[in-house]
Amino acid sequence: MAIACFCPEENRLKLKNDLLNGHIDEYGIALKLKMPAQHIRHLMSDKFEAIIGSLTE
């Protein structure tokens, strides 16, 4: 859940789209969000929204 605090959903979806289209890589996202690169894979996961949703129920 703490990862979600670094990146609002609207920004996350834009970054995910940029990642999928090759406009940025995981390291670039980590730099932009000022967070460790190992967390970016979780943040960009297709399951991220469901995981966050289950934590807030």
mmCIF file of N, CA and C in Angstrom:
data_model
loop_
_atom_site.group_PDB
_atom_site.id
_atom_site.type_symbol
_atom_site.label_atom_id
_atom_site.label_comp_id
_atom_site.label_asym_id
_atom_site.label_seq_id
_atom_site.Cartn_x
_atom_site.Cartn_y
_atom_site.Cartn_z
ATOM 1 N N MET A 1 0.824 -1.187 0.000
ATOM 2 C CA MET A 1 0.000 0.000 0.000
ATOM 3 C C MET A 1 0.872 1.256 0.000
ATOM 4 N N ALA A 2 2.021 1.186 0.629
ATOM 5 C CA ALA A 2 2.903 2.352 0.675
ATOM 6 C C ALA A 2 3.374 2.745 -0.722
ATOM 7 N N ILE A 3 3.535 1.772 -1.601
ATOM 8 C CA ILE A 3 3.968 2.071 -2.967
ATOM 9 C C ILE A 3 2.941 2.969 -3.659
ATOM 10 N N ALA A 4 1.666 2.740 -3.384
ATOM 11 C CA ALA A 4 0.599 3.523 -4.010
ATOM 12 C C ALA A 4 0.661 4.993 -3.600
ATOM 13 N N CYS A 5 1.213 5.273 -2.452
ATOM 14 C CA CYS A 5 1.324 6.663 -1.982
ATOM 15 C C CYS A 5 2.288 7.480 -2.837
ATOM 16 N N PHE A 6 3.228 6.807 -3.469
ATOM 17 C CA PHE A 6 4.225 7.503 -4.284
ATOM 18 C C PHE A 6 3.691 7.902 -5.655
ATOM 19 N N CYS A 7 2.596 7.262 -6.074
ATOM 20 C CA CYS A 7 2.131 7.476 -7.438
ATOM 21 C C CYS A 7 0.613 7.324 -7.515
ATOM 22 N N PRO A 8 -0.114 8.434 -7.628
ATOM 23 C CA PRO A 8 -1.569 8.355 -7.783
ATOM 24 C C PRO A 8 -1.936 7.518 -9.015
ATOM 25 N N GLU A 9 -3.097 6.909 -8.988
ATOM 26 C CA GLU A 9 -3.515 5.983 -10.043
ATOM 27 C C GLU A 9 -3.461 6.598 -11.442
ATOM 28 N N GLU A 10 -3.879 7.830 -11.598
ATOM 29 C CA GLU A 10 -3.840 8.473 -12.915
ATOM 30 C C GLU A 10 -2.409 8.541 -13.453
ATOM 31 N N ASN A 11 -1.472 8.894 -12.595
ATOM 32 C CA ASN A 11 -0.058 8.949 -12.998
ATOM 33 C C ASN A 11 0.487 7.553 -13.254
ATOM 34 N N ARG A 12 0.071 6.586 -12.428
ATOM 35 C CA ARG A 12 0.541 5.209 -12.591
ATOM 36 C C ARG A 12 0.130 4.665 -13.946
ATOM 37 N N LEU A 13 -1.115 4.912 -14.341
ATOM 38 C CA LEU A 13 -1.589 4.412 -15.632
ATOM 39 C C LEU A 13 -0.859 5.080 -16.799
ATOM 40 N N LYS A 14 -0.558 6.364 -16.681
ATOM 41 C CA LYS A 14 0.194 7.047 -17.731
ATOM 42 C C LYS A 14 1.606 6.475 -17.832
ATOM 43 N N LEU A 15 2.259 6.289 -16.687
ATOM 44 C CA LEU A 15 3.606 5.723 -16.697
ATOM 45 C C LEU A 15 3.599 4.292 -17.227
ATOM 46 N N LYS A 16 2.580 3.526 -16.860
ATOM 47 C CA LYS A 16 2.483 2.149 -17.347
ATOM 48 C C LYS A 16 2.336 2.141 -18.868
ATOM 49 N N ASN A 17 1.516 3.030 -19.396
ATOM 50 C CA ASN A 17 1.345 3.142 -20.842
ATOM 51 C C ASN A 17 2.663 3.525 -21.509
ATOM 52 N N ASP A 18 3.368 4.492 -20.928
ATOM 53 C CA ASP A 18 4.674 4.909 -21.463
ATOM 54 C C ASP A 18 5.671 3.749 -21.420
ATOM 55 N N LEU A 19 5.623 2.962 -20.354
ATOM 56 C CA LEU A 19 6.512 1.805 -20.224
ATOM 57 C C LEU A 19 6.206 0.778 -21.317
ATOM 58 N N LEU A 20 4.933 0.472 -21.504
ATOM 59 C CA LEU A 20 4.534 -0.511 -22.513
ATOM 60 C C LEU A 20 4.872 -0.053 -23.933
ATOM 61 N N ASN A 21 4.849 1.248 -24.157
ATOM 62 C CA ASN A 21 5.157 1.790 -25.485
ATOM 63 C C ASN A 21 6.638 2.101 -25.683
ATOM 64 N N GLY A 22 7.451 1.806 -24.684
ATOM 65 C CA GLY A 22 8.894 1.991 -24.812
ATOM 66 C C GLY A 22 9.380 3.416 -24.652
ATOM 67 N N HIS A 23 8.534 4.294 -24.111
ATOM 68 C CA HIS A 23 8.931 5.690 -23.930
ATOM 69 C C HIS A 23 9.741 5.909 -22.654
ATOM 70 N N ILE A 24 9.686 4.937 -21.736
ATOM 71 C CA ILE A 24 10.425 5.020 -20.480
ATOM 72 C C ILE A 24 10.682 3.588 -20.027
ATOM 73 N N ASP A 25 11.720 3.390 -19.246
ATOM 74 C CA ASP A 25 11.975 2.060 -18.700
ATOM 75 C C ASP A 25 11.739 2.087 -17.187
ATOM 76 N N GLU A 26 11.849 0.920 -16.544
ATOM 77 C CA GLU A 26 11.583 0.831 -15.104
ATOM 78 C C GLU A 26 12.515 1.734 -14.304
ATOM 79 N N TYR A 27 13.762 1.815 -14.721
ATOM 80 C CA TYR A 27 14.712 2.676 -14.019
ATOM 81 C C TYR A 27 14.302 4.144 -14.136
ATOM 82 N N GLY A 28 13.847 4.550 -15.311
ATOM 83 C CA GLY A 28 13.386 5.922 -15.509
ATOM 84 C C GLY A 28 12.191 6.257 -14.635
ATOM 85 N N ILE A 29 11.287 5.294 -14.486
ATOM 86 C CA ILE A 29 10.131 5.487 -13.611
ATOM 87 C C ILE A 29 10.595 5.627 -12.170
ATOM 88 N N ALA A 30 11.528 4.791 -11.762
ATOM 89 C CA ALA A 30 12.058 4.854 -10.399
ATOM 90 C C ALA A 30 12.682 6.219 -10.119
ATOM 91 N N LEU A 31 13.435 6.734 -11.070
ATOM 92 C CA LEU A 31 14.038 8.057 -10.905
ATOM 93 C C LEU A 31 12.969 9.140 -10.793
ATOM 94 N N LYS A 32 11.949 9.041 -11.651
ATOM 95 C CA LYS A 32 10.892 10.040 -11.668
ATOM 96 C C LYS A 32 10.114 10.033 -10.344
ATOM 97 N N LEU A 33 9.870 8.843 -9.799
ATOM 98 C CA LEU A 33 9.105 8.717 -8.556
ATOM 99 C C LEU A 33 9.977 8.768 -7.305
ATOM 100 N N LYS A 34 11.297 8.774 -7.516
ATOM 101 C CA LYS A 34 12.254 8.813 -6.407
ATOM 102 C C LYS A 34 12.014 7.653 -5.433
ATOM 103 N N MET A 35 11.954 6.461 -6.015
ATOM 104 C CA MET A 35 11.766 5.263 -5.210
ATOM 105 C C MET A 35 12.669 4.155 -5.739
ATOM 106 N N PRO A 36 12.949 3.143 -4.915
ATOM 107 C CA PRO A 36 13.828 2.059 -5.362
ATOM 108 C C PRO A 36 13.274 1.337 -6.596
ATOM 109 N N ALA A 37 14.153 1.058 -7.529
ATOM 110 C CA ALA A 37 13.758 0.448 -8.798
ATOM 111 C C ALA A 37 13.105 -0.920 -8.622
ATOM 112 N N GLN A 38 13.436 -1.651 -7.572
ATOM 113 C CA GLN A 38 12.868 -2.987 -7.406
ATOM 114 C C GLN A 38 11.358 -2.955 -7.149
ATOM 115 N N HIS A 39 10.811 -1.809 -6.789
ATOM 116 C CA HIS A 39 9.371 -1.702 -6.532
ATOM 117 C C HIS A 39 8.567 -1.379 -7.785
ATOM 118 N N ILE A 40 9.213 -0.965 -8.835
ATOM 119 C CA ILE A 40 8.505 -0.533 -10.043
ATOM 120 C C ILE A 40 7.753 -1.688 -10.687
ATOM 121 N N ARG A 41 8.326 -2.864 -10.690
ATOM 122 C CA ARG A 41 7.651 -4.027 -11.283
ATOM 123 C C ARG A 41 6.313 -4.273 -10.591
ATOM 124 N N HIS A 42 6.259 -4.100 -9.269
ATOM 125 C CA HIS A 42 5.002 -4.279 -8.534
ATOM 126 C C HIS A 42 4.021 -3.159 -8.872
ATOM 127 N N LEU A 43 4.517 -1.940 -8.935
ATOM 128 C CA LEU A 43 3.683 -0.778 -9.225
ATOM 129 C C LEU A 43 3.043 -0.874 -10.612
ATOM 130 N N MET A 44 3.753 -1.443 -11.572
ATOM 131 C CA MET A 44 3.261 -1.534 -12.947
ATOM 132 C C MET A 44 2.531 -2.851 -13.237
ATOM 133 N N SER A 45 2.415 -3.695 -12.240
ATOM 134 C CA SER A 45 1.761 -4.990 -12.409
ATOM 135 C C SER A 45 0.284 -4.824 -12.747
ATOM 136 N N ASP A 46 -0.229 -5.734 -13.577
ATOM 137 C CA ASP A 46 -1.657 -5.743 -13.893
ATOM 138 C C ASP A 46 -2.490 -6.039 -12.650
ATOM 139 N N LYS A 47 -1.895 -6.687 -11.665
ATOM 140 C CA LYS A 47 -2.603 -7.057 -10.439
ATOM 141 C C LYS A 47 -2.545 -5.971 -9.366
ATOM 142 N N PHE A 48 -1.841 -4.887 -9.627
ATOM 143 C CA PHE A 48 -1.630 -3.858 -8.610
ATOM 144 C C PHE A 48 -2.936 -3.289 -8.076
ATOM 145 N N GLU A 49 -3.849 -2.949 -8.956
ATOM 146 C CA GLU A 49 -5.118 -2.357 -8.537
ATOM 147 C C GLU A 49 -5.898 -3.320 -7.628
ATOM 148 N N ALA A 50 -5.916 -4.605 -7.974
ATOM 149 C CA ALA A 50 -6.621 -5.592 -7.149
ATOM 150 C C ALA A 50 -5.946 -5.764 -5.795
ATOM 151 N N ILE A 51 -4.625 -5.745 -5.780
ATOM 152 C CA ILE A 51 -3.887 -5.887 -4.525
ATOM 153 C C ILE A 51 -4.189 -4.712 -3.602
ATOM 154 N N ILE A 52 -4.148 -3.507 -4.131
ATOM 155 C CA ILE A 52 -4.443 -2.312 -3.331
ATOM 156 C C ILE A 52 -5.887 -2.334 -2.854
ATOM 157 N N GLY A 53 -6.793 -2.746 -3.728
ATOM 158 C CA GLY A 53 -8.202 -2.843 -3.349
ATOM 159 C C GLY A 53 -8.437 -3.803 -2.213
ATOM 160 N N SER A 54 -7.721 -4.916 -2.216
ATOM 161 C CA SER A 54 -7.898 -5.895 -1.143
ATOM 162 C C SER A 54 -7.350 -5.391 0.184
ATOM 163 N N LEU A 55 -6.395 -4.488 0.153
ATOM 164 C CA LEU A 55 -5.821 -3.940 1.394
ATOM 165 C C LEU A 55 -6.737 -2.915 2.053
ATOM 166 N N THR A 56 -7.568 -2.275 1.253
ATOM 167 C CA THR A 56 -8.414 -1.223 1.791
ATOM 168 C C THR A 56 -9.804 -1.717 2.178
ATOM 169 N N GLU A 57 -10.082 -2.987 1.968
ATOM 170 C CA GLU A 57 -11.402 -3.537 2.325
ATOM 171 C C GLU A 57 -11.474 -3.858 3.796
#
